[in-house]
Amino acid sequence: MNCLKILISAYACRPGMGSEPGVGWNTVRELVKHHKVWVLTREDNRPTIEAELTKNPIPGLEFVYCDLPLSGLWKQGLQTVHLHYYLWQVRAYFTARQLHSELSFDLVHHITYVRYSSPSFLSLLPIPLIWGPVGGGESAPKAFWQDFSLRGKVYEIVRRLAHSIGERDPFARMTARRSILVRATTEDTAERLRLMGAKNIQVFSESGLSQAEISHLSQFAIPDNSTMRFISMARLLHWKGLHLGLRAFAQANLPNAEYWILGEGPERKSLESIAEQLGIVNKVKFWGRLSRDETLQKLSECHVLLHPSLHDSGGWVCLEAMAAGRPVICLDLGGPAIQVTEAAGFKIPANTPDQAVNDLAGAMARLAEDSELRVRMGQAGQRLVREGFSWEVKGECLAKLYEDMVNCSGIGQNEARNRVYE
């Protein structure tokens, strides 16, 4: 494998974290094993990154910090974060252009944020661009809106409107058209990207786990007590679908079974009210927000993950559950549908709420009644995570992809430094 000079754009990038900061950090940590890597990121990521590199140096990994004036005043709310991110992309382009004139990169890769409807101005650089993982094109099926509160419905409308506006942004369309490859987290997002002009799209999960995490989770023994426990780990938001999980648990009517819900959020009171109305309040436990260690401890005490989310781009908890040998029950939507196979769990169609609840309940009953099925699915999930979702494997595949993309672009490494990629 040839050693390339790679520029990474990672607005979110911090060690020891999950979600998008974890995507940024774990990706660049693995890539530097194969190529020379420079990472453009925010100034406020510097303390965490430099503290980690002081303890655990990573030779060959260079960070370039850039930000906007008075950056700390920008990020006080969700909307200002998105505005800051958009304008940061402009600043990052000028920083990257100067770096490229000095270092002559072979390829640039935008990794985070993963919002598909926001542009990457690095597409203006005269080198091939890989854009993604990008997600956000998923939406809750309209039939499920009937269960949402007014707040939830307003959220869905505003979210769709924001993405619709973003899709019409000429710079976002330029990014889609000029990317040599776009990596979409789900088929829903891929469909939106095709409409924006993207030609070469690969559906690829953003989520991953380190070998250390996989090894740790694989040591979780299956509980041998008589109580069958289902667990959901999520923010308590309307689109996480936990109201469907409660209805399904009640409909399954399983003896000696419990449903544990970990997380906090605005829907907690509503969910507690649903549990009371369904007459299952004594079998449902709301644990609130726990630390990561406490959360994994609770996972180790349960048998099955129930994840009825209506529009996740990722689905990290599904990977953690599979690595721990727990079957997963999810809806056949978004990121979880990409991650979970039929061998490792149940992917439930989401046509209507009543149909989904009925099928979720059926899957819960099957797993409760068949311990051998739980073991087979758990083992299949562990193999799946080891072979396809470890950061090490993902980094090696991505490093090889870079070489393929540079070669397939029809631009030699020396020529690429002097020509605009169209």
CSV table of C-alpha atoms in Angstrom, one decimal:
chain,number,residue,atom,x,y,z
A,1,MET,CA,0.0,0.0,0.0
A,2,ASN,CA,1.4,3.4,-1.0
A,3,CYS,CA,1.7,6.0,1.8
A,4,LEU,CA,-0.5,8.9,0.8
A,5,LYS,CA,-0.8,12.4,2.2
A,6,ILE,CA,-4.3,12.7,3.5
A,7,LEU,CA,-6.1,15.8,4.8
A,8,ILE,CA,-9.1,15.0,7.2
A,9,SER,CA,-11.8,17.5,8.1
A,10,ALA,CA,-13.2,16.5,11.5
A,11,TYR,CA,-15.2,19.3,13.2
A,12,ALA,CA,-16.1,16.8,15.9
A,13,CYS,CA,-13.0,14.9,17.1
A,14,ARG,CA,-12.3,13.9,20.7
A,15,PRO,CA,-10.7,10.8,22.3
A,16,GLY,CA,-12.7,8.7,24.7
A,17,MET,CA,-16.1,9.7,23.4
A,18,GLY,CA,-18.8,8.1,21.3
A,19,SER,CA,-21.1,9.5,18.6
A,20,GLU,CA,-19.5,12.0,16.1
A,21,PRO,CA,-16.5,13.0,18.3
A,22,GLY,CA,-15.7,9.3,18.5
A,23,VAL,CA,-16.1,8.9,14.7
A,24,GLY,CA,-13.5,11.6,14.1
A,25,TRP,CA,-11.0,10.5,16.7
A,26,ASN,CA,-11.1,6.7,16.1
A,27,THR,CA,-11.0,7.2,12.3
A,28,VAL,CA,-7.9,9.3,12.2
A,29,ARG,CA,-6.2,7.2,14.9
A,30,GLU,CA,-6.5,4.2,12.7
A,31,LEU,CA,-5.7,5.9,9.4
A,32,VAL,CA,-2.3,7.1,10.5
A,33,LYS,CA,-1.2,3.5,10.7
A,34,HIS,CA,-1.3,3.4,6.9
A,35,HIS,CA,-0.9,7.0,5.6
A,36,LYS,CA,0.4,10.4,6.6
A,37,VAL,CA,-2.6,12.2,8.2
A,38,TRP,CA,-3.3,15.9,8.9
A,39,VAL,CA,-6.5,16.7,10.8
A,40,LEU,CA,-8.4,20.0,10.6
A,41,THR,CA,-10.5,20.4,13.7
A,42,ARG,CA,-11.9,23.0,16.1
A,43,GLU,CA,-9.8,24.9,18.5
A,44,ASP,CA,-11.9,23.8,21.5
A,45,ASN,CA,-11.0,20.1,20.8
A,46,ARG,CA,-7.3,21.0,21.4
A,47,PRO,CA,-7.1,20.5,25.2
A,48,THR,CA,-8.6,17.0,25.1
A,49,ILE,CA,-6.6,15.9,22.1
A,50,GLU,CA,-3.3,17.2,23.4
A,51,ALA,CA,-3.9,15.7,26.8
A,52,GLU,CA,-4.4,12.3,25.2
A,53,LEU,CA,-1.4,12.6,22.9
A,54,THR,CA,0.8,13.6,25.8
A,55,LYS,CA,-0.2,10.3,27.5
A,56,ASN,CA,-0.3,8.2,24.4
A,57,PRO,CA,1.7,9.7,21.5
A,58,ILE,CA,0.6,8.8,17.9
A,59,PRO,CA,3.6,9.4,15.6
A,60,GLY,CA,2.7,10.9,12.2
A,61,LEU,CA,-0.7,12.3,13.3
A,62,GLU,CA,-0.8,16.0,12.9
A,63,PHE,CA,-3.6,18.3,14.1
A,64,VAL,CA,-4.3,21.7,12.7
A,65,TYR,CA,-6.7,23.8,14.8
A,66,CYS,CA,-8.8,26.6,13.4
A,67,ASP,CA,-11.9,28.4,14.5
A,68,LEU,CA,-13.9,31.6,14.1
A,69,PRO,CA,-13.4,34.8,16.0
A,70,LEU,CA,-15.1,34.7,19.4
A,71,SER,CA,-15.9,31.1,18.8
A,72,GLY,CA,-17.1,30.4,22.3
A,73,LEU,CA,-20.0,32.8,21.9
A,74,TRP,CA,-21.3,30.9,18.9
A,75,LYS,CA,-22.2,27.6,20.4
A,76,GLN,CA,-24.8,28.3,23.0
A,77,GLY,CA,-27.7,26.5,21.3
A,78,LEU,CA,-28.5,24.0,18.6
A,79,GLN,CA,-29.1,26.5,15.9
A,80,THR,CA,-26.0,28.5,16.6
A,81,VAL,CA,-23.9,25.3,16.6
A,82,HIS,CA,-25.2,24.6,13.1
A,83,LEU,CA,-24.4,28.2,12.0
A,84,HIS,CA,-20.9,28.0,13.6
A,85,TYR,CA,-20.3,24.6,11.8
A,86,TYR,CA,-21.3,26.1,8.4
A,87,LEU,CA,-19.1,29.1,8.8
A,88,TRP,CA,-16.3,27.0,10.2
A,89,GLN,CA,-16.3,25.1,6.9
A,90,VAL,CA,-15.4,28.3,5.1
A,91,ARG,CA,-12.6,29.0,7.5
A,92,ALA,CA,-11.4,25.4,7.2
A,93,TYR,CA,-11.2,25.8,3.4
A,94,PHE,CA,-8.8,28.7,3.5
A,95,THR,CA,-6.7,27.0,6.1
A,96,ALA,CA,-6.7,23.8,4.0
A,97,ARG,CA,-5.9,25.7,0.8
A,98,GLN,CA,-2.8,27.1,2.5
A,99,LEU,CA,-1.8,23.7,3.8
A,100,HIS,CA,-2.2,22.1,0.4
A,101,SER,CA,0.0,24.7,-1.2
A,102,GLU,CA,2.7,23.7,1.3
A,103,LEU,CA,2.2,19.9,1.6
A,104,SER,CA,0.5,18.8,-1.6
A,105,PHE,CA,-2.1,16.4,-0.3
A,106,ASP,CA,-3.2,13.4,-2.4
A,107,LEU,CA,-6.8,13.3,-1.1
A,108,VAL,CA,-9.1,15.1,1.3
A,109,HIS,CA,-11.8,13.4,3.4
A,110,HIS,CA,-14.6,15.2,5.3
A,111,ILE,CA,-15.6,12.9,8.2
A,112,THR,CA,-17.5,15.0,10.8
A,113,TYR,CA,-20.1,16.5,11.2
A,114,VAL,CA,-22.1,13.9,9.3
A,115,ARG,CA,-25.1,16.1,8.3
A,116,TYR,CA,-25.7,15.5,4.6
A,117,SER,CA,-27.5,18.8,4.0
A,118,SER,CA,-24.5,21.0,5.0
A,119,PRO,CA,-21.7,21.5,2.6
A,120,SER,CA,-18.0,20.9,2.8
A,121,PHE,CA,-16.1,23.7,1.2
A,122,LEU,CA,-13.1,21.5,0.9
A,123,SER,CA,-14.7,20.3,-2.3
A,124,LEU,CA,-13.1,23.4,-3.8
A,125,LEU,CA,-9.6,22.0,-3.3
A,126,PRO,CA,-7.8,20.7,-6.4
A,127,ILE,CA,-7.7,17.2,-5.1
A,128,PRO,CA,-10.2,14.3,-4.8
A,129,LEU,CA,-12.8,14.6,-2.0
A,130,ILE,CA,-14.4,11.8,-0.1
A,131,TRP,CA,-17.5,13.1,1.8
A,132,GLY,CA,-18.9,11.2,4.7
A,133,PRO,CA,-20.1,9.3,6.5
A,134,VAL,CA,-23.1,11.7,6.1
A,135,GLY,CA,-26.5,11.0,7.4
A,136,GLY,CA,-29.7,12.7,8.4
A,137,GLY,CA,-31.9,11.7,5.4
A,138,GLU,CA,-34.0,9.4,7.6
A,139,SER,CA,-37.4,10.5,8.8
A,140,ALA,CA,-40.1,8.9,10.9
A,141,PRO,CA,-42.7,7.2,8.7
A,142,LYS,CA,-45.8,9.5,8.6
A,143,ALA,CA,-48.0,6.8,10.0
A,144,PHE,CA,-46.1,7.0,13.3
A,145,TRP,CA,-46.7,10.8,13.7
A,146,GLN,CA,-50.1,10.1,15.3
A,147,ASP,CA,-48.4,9.1,18.5
A,148,PHE,CA,-46.2,12.2,18.7
A,149,SER,CA,-46.9,15.1,21.0
A,150,LEU,CA,-47.3,18.6,19.5
A,151,ARG,CA,-43.7,19.2,20.4
A,152,GLY,CA,-42.7,16.0,18.6
A,153,LYS,CA,-44.6,16.9,15.5
A,154,VAL,CA,-43.2,20.4,15.4
A,155,TYR,CA,-39.7,18.9,15.7
A,156,GLU,CA,-40.3,16.6,12.8
A,157,ILE,CA,-41.6,19.4,10.6
A,158,VAL,CA,-38.8,21.8,11.4
A,159,ARG,CA,-36.2,19.0,10.9
A,160,ARG,CA,-37.6,18.2,7.5
A,161,LEU,CA,-37.7,21.8,6.5
A,162,ALA,CA,-34.1,22.4,7.6
A,163,HIS,CA,-32.9,19.5,5.5
A,164,SER,CA,-35.1,20.6,2.6
A,165,ILE,CA,-33.5,24.0,2.7
A,166,GLY,CA,-30.0,22.5,3.0
A,167,GLU,CA,-30.6,20.2,0.0
A,168,ARG,CA,-31.2,23.4,-2.1
A,169,ASP,CA,-28.0,25.1,-0.9
A,170,PRO,CA,-25.9,25.4,-4.0
A,171,PHE,CA,-22.7,24.7,-1.9
A,172,ALA,CA,-24.2,21.5,-0.5
A,173,ARG,CA,-25.1,20.4,-4.1
A,174,MET,CA,-21.6,21.4,-5.2
A,175,THR,CA,-20.2,19.2,-2.5
A,176,ALA,CA,-22.3,16.2,-3.6
A,177,ARG,CA,-21.4,16.7,-7.3
A,178,ARG,CA,-17.7,17.2,-6.8
A,179,SER,CA,-17.1,14.3,-4.3
A,180,ILE,CA,-15.3,11.4,-5.9
A,181,LEU,CA,-17.2,9.3,-3.4
A,182,VAL,CA,-20.0,10.0,-0.9
A,183,ARG,CA,-20.5,7.6,2.0
A,184,ALA,CA,-24.1,7.7,3.3
A,185,THR,CA,-25.0,6.1,6.6
A,186,THR,CA,-28.3,4.8,5.3
A,187,GLU,CA,-30.2,4.1,2.1
A,188,ASP,CA,-32.6,7.0,2.9
A,189,THR,CA,-29.7,9.4,3.0
A,190,ALA,CA,-28.3,7.9,-0.2
A,191,GLU,CA,-31.6,8.6,-1.9
A,192,ARG,CA,-31.5,12.3,-0.9
A,193,LEU,CA,-27.9,12.6,-2.0
A,194,ARG,CA,-28.7,11.2,-5.5
A,195,LEU,CA,-31.3,14.0,-5.9
A,196,MET,CA,-28.5,16.5,-5.0
A,197,GLY,CA,-26.4,15.2,-7.8
A,198,ALA,CA,-24.1,12.7,-6.1
A,199,LYS,CA,-23.0,10.0,-8.6
A,200,ASN,CA,-20.8,7.6,-6.6
A,201,ILE,CA,-22.5,6.7,-3.3
A,202,GLN,CA,-21.6,3.9,-0.8
A,203,VAL,CA,-23.9,3.1,2.1
A,204,PHE,CA,-21.7,2.6,5.1
A,205,SER,CA,-22.3,2.7,8.8
A,206,GLU,CA,-20.6,5.5,10.7
A,207,SER,CA,-20.4,3.5,14.0
A,208,GLY,CA,-17.6,1.3,15.3
A,209,LEU,CA,-16.0,-0.1,18.4
A,210,SER,CA,-12.4,-0.6,19.3
A,211,GLN,CA,-10.9,-4.0,19.8
A,212,ALA,CA,-10.6,-3.2,23.5
A,213,GLU,CA,-14.3,-2.4,23.7
A,214,ILE,CA,-15.2,-5.5,21.8
A,215,SER,CA,-13.0,-7.7,24.0
A,216,HIS,CA,-14.5,-6.1,27.2
A,217,LEU,CA,-18.1,-6.5,26.0
A,218,SER,CA,-17.5,-10.1,24.9
A,219,GLN,CA,-16.8,-11.1,28.5
A,220,PHE,CA,-20.4,-10.2,29.6
A,221,ALA,CA,-21.9,-13.5,30.7
A,222,ILE,CA,-25.6,-14.1,29.9
A,223,PRO,CA,-27.6,-13.7,33.1
A,224,ASP,CA,-28.7,-17.1,34.5
A,225,ASN,CA,-31.6,-15.8,36.7
A,226,SER,CA,-35.2,-16.6,35.9
A,227,THR,CA,-36.2,-13.1,35.1
A,228,MET,CA,-36.1,-12.2,31.4
A,229,ARG,CA,-34.9,-8.7,30.9
A,230,PHE,CA,-35.2,-6.4,27.9
A,231,ILE,CA,-33.3,-3.2,27.8
A,232,SER,CA,-33.4,0.1,25.9
A,233,MET,CA,-30.6,2.6,26.1
A,234,ALA,CA,-31.5,6.0,24.6
A,235,ARG,CA,-32.4,9.6,25.1
A,236,LEU,CA,-36.0,9.7,26.0
A,237,LEU,CA,-37.2,11.5,22.8
A,238,HIS,CA,-40.3,10.9,20.8
A,239,TRP,CA,-38.5,9.5,17.7
A,240,LYS,CA,-36.6,6.9,19.8
A,241,GLY,CA,-39.9,4.9,19.7
A,242,LEU,CA,-39.8,3.8,23.3
A,243,HIS,CA,-43.6,4.2,23.5
A,244,LEU,CA,-43.7,1.4,21.0
A,245,GLY,CA,-41.4,-0.6,23.1
A,246,LEU,CA,-43.7,-0.2,26.1
A,247,ARG,CA,-46.8,-1.2,24.2
A,248,ALA,CA,-45.0,-4.2,22.7
A,249,PHE,CA,-43.8,-5.4,26.1
A,250,ALA,CA,-47.3,-5.1,27.5
A,251,GLN,CA,-48.8,-7.0,24.5
A,252,ALA,CA,-46.2,-9.8,24.8
A,253,ASN,CA,-47.5,-10.3,28.4
A,254,LEU,CA,-44.4,-12.3,29.4
A,255,PRO,CA,-44.3,-13.9,32.9
A,256,ASN,CA,-41.2,-13.2,34.9
A,257,ALA,CA,-40.0,-10.4,32.5
A,258,GLU,CA,-38.8,-6.9,33.0
A,259,TYR,CA,-38.2,-3.9,30.7
A,260,TRP,CA,-35.4,-1.6,31.7
A,261,ILE,CA,-35.1,1.9,30.2
A,262,LEU,CA,-31.9,3.8,30.5
A,263,GLY,CA,-31.7,7.4,29.6
A,264,GLU,CA,-33.3,10.8,30.3
A,265,GLY,CA,-35.2,13.3,28.2
A,266,PRO,CA,-38.4,15.3,27.7
A,267,GLU,CA,-40.6,12.2,27.1
A,268,ARG,CA,-39.9,10.5,30.5
A,269,LYS,CA,-43.2,11.6,32.1
A,270,SER,CA,-45.2,10.6,29.1
A,271,LEU,CA,-43.5,7.2,29.0
A,272,GLU,CA,-44.1,6.6,32.7
A,273,SER,CA,-47.7,7.5,32.1
A,274,ILE,CA,-48.0,5.0,29.3
A,275,ALA,CA,-46.5,2.3,31.5
A,276,GLU,CA,-49.1,3.1,34.2
A,277,GLN,CA,-51.9,3.0,31.7
A,278,LEU,CA,-50.8,-0.3,30.3
A,279,GLY,CA,-50.6,-1.8,33.8
A,280,ILE,CA,-46.9,-2.7,33.6
A,281,VAL,CA,-45.5,-0.1,35.9
A,282,ASN,CA,-44.2,-2.8,38.3
A,283,LYS,CA,-42.3,-4.5,35.5
A,284,VAL,CA,-40.7,-1.4,33.9
A,285,LYS,CA,-37.7,0.3,35.5
A,286,PHE,CA,-36.6,3.8,34.5
A,287,TRP,CA,-33.0,4.1,35.5
A,288,GLY,CA,-32.4,7.7,34.2
A,289,ARG,CA,-29.1,8.9,32.9
A,290,LEU,CA,-26.2,6.7,34.0
A,291,SER,CA,-22.4,6.8,33.4
A,292,ARG,CA,-21.0,4.7,30.6
A,293,ASP,CA,-19.7,2.1,33.1
A,294,GLU,CA,-23.0,1.9,34.9
A,295,THR,CA,-24.9,1.6,31.5
A,296,LEU,CA,-22.7,-1.3,30.4
A,297,GLN,CA,-23.2,-2.9,33.8
A,298,LYS,CA,-27.0,-2.8,33.3
A,299,LEU,CA,-26.6,-4.2,29.8
A,300,SER,CA,-24.7,-7.1,31.2
A,301,GLU,CA,-27.7,-7.9,33.5
A,302,CYS,CA,-30.1,-8.1,30.6
A,303,HIS,CA,-30.8,-10.6,27.8
A,304,VAL,CA,-32.1,-8.6,24.8
A,305,LEU,CA,-31.7,-5.0,23.5
A,306,LEU,CA,-34.9,-3.4,22.3
A,307,HIS,CA,-34.2,-0.4,20.0
A,308,PRO,CA,-37.4,0.7,18.3
A,309,SER,CA,-35.9,4.0,17.0
A,310,LEU,CA,-37.7,5.7,14.1
A,311,HIS,CA,-34.9,7.6,12.5
A,312,ASP,CA,-31.4,6.9,13.8
A,313,SER,CA,-28.5,7.5,11.4
A,314,GLY,CA,-26.2,5.4,13.6
A,315,GLY,CA,-27.3,3.1,16.4
A,316,TRP,CA,-24.2,2.7,18.6
A,317,VAL,CA,-26.1,0.8,21.3
A,318,CYS,CA,-26.9,-1.9,18.7
A,319,LEU,CA,-23.2,-2.6,18.2
A,320,GLU,CA,-22.5,-2.6,21.9
A,321,ALA,CA,-25.3,-5.1,22.5
A,322,MET,CA,-24.2,-7.4,19.7
A,323,ALA,CA,-20.6,-7.2,20.9
A,324,ALA,CA,-21.9,-8.3,24.3
A,325,GLY,CA,-23.7,-11.3,22.7
A,326,ARG,CA,-27.2,-9.9,23.1
A,327,PRO,CA,-29.8,-10.2,20.3
A,328,VAL,CA,-31.2,-6.9,19.0
A,329,ILE,CA,-34.8,-6.2,18.2
A,330,CYS,CA,-35.0,-3.0,16.1
A,331,LEU,CA,-37.2,-1.4,13.4
A,332,ASP,CA,-36.1,-2.0,9.8
A,333,LEU,CA,-35.2,1.7,9.6
A,334,GLY,CA,-32.1,3.8,9.5
A,335,GLY,CA,-28.7,2.9,10.8
A,336,PRO,CA,-29.8,-0.1,13.0
A,337,ALA,CA,-31.2,-1.7,9.8
A,338,ILE,CA,-27.8,-1.5,8.2
A,339,GLN,CA,-26.0,-2.9,11.2
A,340,VAL,CA,-28.3,-5.7,12.4
A,341,THR,CA,-28.6,-8.9,10.3
A,342,GLU,CA,-31.4,-11.4,10.5
A,343,ALA,CA,-28.9,-13.8,12.1
A,344,ALA,CA,-28.2,-11.3,14.9
A,345,GLY,CA,-31.7,-10.1,15.7
A,346,PHE,CA,-35.1,-9.1,14.5
A,347,LYS,CA,-35.6,-6.2,12.1
A,348,ILE,CA,-39.3,-5.3,12.3
A,349,PRO,CA,-41.1,-3.6,9.4
A,350,ALA,CA,-42.5,-0.2,10.2
A,351,ASN,CA,-45.7,0.2,8.3
A,352,THR,CA,-48.1,1.3,11.0
A,353,PRO,CA,-47.7,1.6,14.8
A,354,ASP,CA,-50.1,-1.3,15.5
A,355,GLN,CA,-48.3,-3.6,13.1
A,356,ALA,CA,-44.9,-2.6,14.5
A,357,VAL,CA,-46.1,-3.1,18.1
A,358,ASN,CA,-47.6,-6.5,17.2
A,359,ASP,CA,-44.4,-7.7,15.5
A,360,LEU,CA,-42.1,-6.3,18.2
A,361,ALA,CA,-44.2,-8.2,20.8
A,362,GLY,CA,-43.9,-11.4,18.7
A,363,ALA,CA,-40.1,-11.0,18.5
A,364,MET,CA,-39.9,-10.4,22.3
A,365,ALA,CA,-42.0,-13.5,22.9
A,366,ARG,CA,-39.8,-15.7,20.6
A,367,LEU,CA,-36.6,-14.7,22.3
A,368,ALA,CA,-38.1,-15.0,25.8
A,369,GLU,CA,-39.2,-18.6,25.0
A,370,ASP,CA,-36.1,-19.8,23.1
A,371,SER,CA,-32.8,-19.6,25.0
A,372,GLU,CA,-31.0,-21.4,22.2
A,373,LEU,CA,-32.2,-18.8,19.7
A,374,ARG,CA,-30.8,-16.0,22.0
A,375,VAL,CA,-27.5,-17.8,22.1
A,376,ARG,CA,-27.3,-18.2,18.4
A,377,MET,CA,-28.2,-14.7,17.6
A,378,GLY,CA,-25.8,-13.4,20.3
A,379,GLN,CA,-22.9,-15.3,18.8
A,380,ALA,CA,-23.8,-14.1,15.3
A,381,GLY,CA,-23.8,-10.5,16.5
A,382,GLN,CA,-20.4,-10.9,18.1
A,383,ARG,CA,-18.9,-12.3,14.9
A,384,LEU,CA,-20.6,-9.4,12.9
A,385,VAL,CA,-19.0,-6.8,15.1
A,386,ARG,CA,-15.6,-8.4,15.2
A,387,GLU,CA,-15.4,-8.8,11.4
A,388,GLY,CA,-17.1,-5.6,10.2
A,389,PHE,CA,-17.4,-2.9,12.9
A,390,SER,CA,-14.1,-2.7,14.7
A,391,TRP,CA,-12.3,0.6,14.2
A,392,GLU,CA,-9.2,-1.3,13.2
A,393,VAL,CA,-11.0,-3.2,10.4
A,394,LYS,CA,-12.8,0.0,9.3
A,395,GLY,CA,-9.5,2.0,9.3
A,396,GLU,CA,-7.7,-0.6,7.2
A,397,CYS,CA,-10.5,-0.7,4.7
A,398,LEU,CA,-10.6,3.0,4.5
A,399,ALA,CA,-6.9,3.3,4.0
A,400,LYS,CA,-7.1,0.9,1.0
A,401,LEU,CA,-10.1,2.8,-0.3
A,402,TYR,CA,-8.0,6.0,-0.4
A,403,GLU,CA,-5.4,4.4,-2.6
A,404,ASP,CA,-8.2,3.0,-4.9
A,405,MET,CA,-9.8,6.4,-5.1
A,406,VAL,CA,-6.6,8.2,-6.0
A,407,ASN,CA,-5.9,5.7,-8.7
A,408,CYS,CA,-9.4,5.5,-10.0
A,409,SER,CA,-9.7,9.3,-10.2
A,410,GLY,CA,-7.3,9.1,-13.2
A,411,ILE,CA,-4.9,11.5,-11.6
A,412,GLY,CA,-1.5,10.3,-10.6
A,413,GLN,CA,-0.3,11.4,-7.2
A,414,ASN,CA,2.1,14.0,-8.6
A,415,GLU,CA,-0.4,15.3,-11.1
A,416,ALA,CA,-3.1,15.5,-8.4
A,417,ARG,CA,-1.1,18.2,-6.7
A,418,ASN,CA,-1.4,20.5,-9.7
A,419,ARG,CA,-4.8,19.8,-11.2
A,420,VAL,CA,-8.3,20.6,-10.2
A,421,TYR,CA,-10.4,17.5,-9.7
A,422,GLU,CA,-13.7,17.8,-11.5
